[in-house]
Coordinates of C-alpha atoms in Angstrom, one line a residue:
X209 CA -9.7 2.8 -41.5
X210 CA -12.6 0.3 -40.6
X211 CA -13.4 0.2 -37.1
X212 CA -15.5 -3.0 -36.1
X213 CA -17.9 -3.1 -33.3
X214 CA -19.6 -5.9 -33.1
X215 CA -18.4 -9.2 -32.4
X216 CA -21.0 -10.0 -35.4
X217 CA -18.3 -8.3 -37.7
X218 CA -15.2 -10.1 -36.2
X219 CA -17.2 -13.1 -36.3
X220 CA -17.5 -12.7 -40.0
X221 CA -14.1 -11.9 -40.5
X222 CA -12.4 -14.8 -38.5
X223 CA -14.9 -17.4 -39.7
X224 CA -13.4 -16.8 -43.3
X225 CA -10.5 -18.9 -42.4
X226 CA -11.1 -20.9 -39.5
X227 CA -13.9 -22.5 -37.4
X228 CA -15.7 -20.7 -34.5
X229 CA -16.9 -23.1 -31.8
X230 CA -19.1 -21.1 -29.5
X231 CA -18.7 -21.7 -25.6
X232 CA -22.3 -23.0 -23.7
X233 CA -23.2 -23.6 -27.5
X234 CA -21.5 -26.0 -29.3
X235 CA -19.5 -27.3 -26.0
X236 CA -19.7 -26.8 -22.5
X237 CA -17.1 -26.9 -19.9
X238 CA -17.1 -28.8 -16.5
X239 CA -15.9 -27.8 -13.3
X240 CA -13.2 -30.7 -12.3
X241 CA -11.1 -28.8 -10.1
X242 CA -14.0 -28.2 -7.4
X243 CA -14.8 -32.0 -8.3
X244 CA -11.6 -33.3 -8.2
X245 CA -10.9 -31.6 -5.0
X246 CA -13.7 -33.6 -2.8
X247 CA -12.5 -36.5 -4.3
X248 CA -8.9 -36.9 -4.9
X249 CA -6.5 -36.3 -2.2
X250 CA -3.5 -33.6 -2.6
X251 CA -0.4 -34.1 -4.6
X252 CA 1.4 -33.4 -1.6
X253 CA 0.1 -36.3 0.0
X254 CA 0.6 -38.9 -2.6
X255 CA 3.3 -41.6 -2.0
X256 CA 5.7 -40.0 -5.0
X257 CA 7.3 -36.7 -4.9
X258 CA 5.0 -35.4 -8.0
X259 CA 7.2 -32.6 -9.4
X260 CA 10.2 -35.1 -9.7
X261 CA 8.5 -37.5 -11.4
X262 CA 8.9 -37.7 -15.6
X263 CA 5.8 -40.3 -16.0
X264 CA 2.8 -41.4 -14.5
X265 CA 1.4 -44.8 -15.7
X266 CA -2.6 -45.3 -15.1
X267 CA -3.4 -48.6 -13.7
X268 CA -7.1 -50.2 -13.3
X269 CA -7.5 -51.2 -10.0
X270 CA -9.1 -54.7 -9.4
X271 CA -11.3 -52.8 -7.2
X272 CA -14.3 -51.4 -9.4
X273 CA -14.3 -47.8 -9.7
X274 CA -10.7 -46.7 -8.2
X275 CA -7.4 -45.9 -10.9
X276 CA -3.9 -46.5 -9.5
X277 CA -1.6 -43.7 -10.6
X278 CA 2.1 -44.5 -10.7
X279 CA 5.1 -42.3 -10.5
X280 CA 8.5 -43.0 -12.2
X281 CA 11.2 -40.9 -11.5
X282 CA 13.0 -42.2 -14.3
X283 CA 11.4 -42.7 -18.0
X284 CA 12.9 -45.8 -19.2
X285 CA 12.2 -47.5 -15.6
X286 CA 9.3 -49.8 -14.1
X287 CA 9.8 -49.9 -10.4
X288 CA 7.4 -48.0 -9.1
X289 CA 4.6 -49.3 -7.1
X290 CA 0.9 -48.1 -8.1
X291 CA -1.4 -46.4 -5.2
X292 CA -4.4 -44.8 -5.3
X293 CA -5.2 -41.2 -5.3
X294 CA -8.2 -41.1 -3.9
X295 CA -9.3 -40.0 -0.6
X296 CA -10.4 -42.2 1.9
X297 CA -13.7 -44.4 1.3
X298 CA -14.2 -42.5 -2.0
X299 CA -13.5 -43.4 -5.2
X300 CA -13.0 -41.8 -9.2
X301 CA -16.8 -43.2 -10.2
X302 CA -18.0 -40.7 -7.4
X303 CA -16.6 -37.7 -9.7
X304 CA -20.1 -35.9 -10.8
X305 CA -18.2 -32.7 -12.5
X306 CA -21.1 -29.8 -12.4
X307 CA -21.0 -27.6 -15.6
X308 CA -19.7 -24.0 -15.6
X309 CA -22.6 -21.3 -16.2
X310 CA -21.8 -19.3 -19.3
X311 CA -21.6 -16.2 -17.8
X312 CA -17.5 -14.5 -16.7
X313 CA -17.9 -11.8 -13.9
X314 CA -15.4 -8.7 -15.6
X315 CA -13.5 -6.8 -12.9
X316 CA -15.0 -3.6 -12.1
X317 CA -12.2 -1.4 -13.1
X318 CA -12.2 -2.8 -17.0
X319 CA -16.3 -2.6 -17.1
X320 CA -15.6 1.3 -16.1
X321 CA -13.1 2.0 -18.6
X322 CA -15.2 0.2 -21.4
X323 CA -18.4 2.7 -20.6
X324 CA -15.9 5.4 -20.4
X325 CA -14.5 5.0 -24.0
X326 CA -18.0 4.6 -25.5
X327 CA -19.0 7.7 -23.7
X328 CA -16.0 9.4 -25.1
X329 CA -16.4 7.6 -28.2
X330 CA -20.0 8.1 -29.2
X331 CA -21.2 10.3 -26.6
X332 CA -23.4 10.8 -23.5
X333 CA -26.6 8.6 -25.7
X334 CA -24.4 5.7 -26.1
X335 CA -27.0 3.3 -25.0
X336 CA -29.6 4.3 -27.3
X337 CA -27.8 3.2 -30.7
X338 CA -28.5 -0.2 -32.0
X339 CA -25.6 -1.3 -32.6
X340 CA -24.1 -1.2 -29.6
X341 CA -27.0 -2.9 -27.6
X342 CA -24.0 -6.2 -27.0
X343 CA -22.3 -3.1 -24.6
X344 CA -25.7 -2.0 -23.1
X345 CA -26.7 -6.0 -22.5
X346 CA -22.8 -6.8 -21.0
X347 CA -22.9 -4.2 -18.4
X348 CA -26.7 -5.0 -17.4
X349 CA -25.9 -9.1 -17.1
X350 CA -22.5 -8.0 -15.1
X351 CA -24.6 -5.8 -12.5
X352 CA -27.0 -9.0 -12.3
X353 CA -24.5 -11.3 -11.8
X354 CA -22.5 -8.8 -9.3
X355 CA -26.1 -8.8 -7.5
X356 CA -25.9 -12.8 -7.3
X357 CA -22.1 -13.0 -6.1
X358 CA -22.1 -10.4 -3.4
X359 CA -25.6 -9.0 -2.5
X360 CA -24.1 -6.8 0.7
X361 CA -20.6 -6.2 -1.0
X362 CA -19.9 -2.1 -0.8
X363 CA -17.0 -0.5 -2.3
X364 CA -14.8 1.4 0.1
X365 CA -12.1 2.1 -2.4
X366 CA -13.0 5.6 -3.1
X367 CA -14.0 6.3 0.3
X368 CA -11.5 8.9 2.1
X369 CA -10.3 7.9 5.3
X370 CA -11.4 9.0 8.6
X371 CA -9.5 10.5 10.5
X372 CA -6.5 8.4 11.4
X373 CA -4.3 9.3 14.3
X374 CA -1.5 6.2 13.7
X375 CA -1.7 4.4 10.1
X376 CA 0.2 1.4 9.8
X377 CA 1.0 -1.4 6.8

């Protein structure tokens, strides 16, 4: 049985029948909800019920820079009256969507398990083999990045309690 370890190998393997596109390579990917947020106002405030609603129609407003959305309950009917999403004094041309870094923080508990199978796997001198330097290089740019995210964060988790008189959920 062949066991594959680097992404190098399933790269290879996929690539045979299918196109790879590589994220922050040959795309990148925006942040619109954080944008969209600032900008557009909630669902909840919109002058349609959104989840009964089977259409939305996209109108240009006369007004440069704003998009009317509206909501038909019904699909084969026209009655609805357009309004715009937007918040107050702002408008969809203001939407600047920042891109996302190329970088995922992994949770803690699955970046343990990983070193614990290649310990059990390969050993105590895991890190010194080439060919698992993409391991050795994930777990340094996840304590970087941890580092960045929460500079003061401690983990309490495995902490034992003092000692508690009255302990209640």
């Amino acid at each position: 049985m062949e066991v594959i370890l680097h992404p190098d190998e399933i790269k290879d393997v996929i690539s045979q029948t299918s196109t790879i596109v590589r994220f922050g390579v040959d795309y990148v990917v925006s942040d619109w909800r954080s944008t969209t947020r600032s900008i557009m106002a909630q669902t909840t405030s919109w002058k349609v019920k959104f989840k009964e609603c089977k259409r939305f129609i996209l109108v240009r407003s006369k007004k440069a820079g704003n998009v009317l959305v509206r909501g038909e309950l019904f699909y084969k009917s026209d009655i609805g009256t357009a309004f715009n999403v937007c918040q107050r004094q702002k408008t969809i041309s203001m939407i600047d969507a920042k891109f996302l870094p190329k970088i995922v923080a992994v949770n803690k508990n699955k970046l343990r398990d990983v070193k614990k199978l290649l310990t059990n796997h390969f050993g105590v001198n895991w890190e010194n083999l080439p060919v698992l330097k993409i391991y050795k290089d994930l777990f340094a740019s996840q304590e970087a990045l941890q580092c960045t995210l929460n500079p003061e964060a401690e983990d309490y988790s495995q902490e034992p309690l003092d000692e508690v008189d009255d302990l209640r959920v």
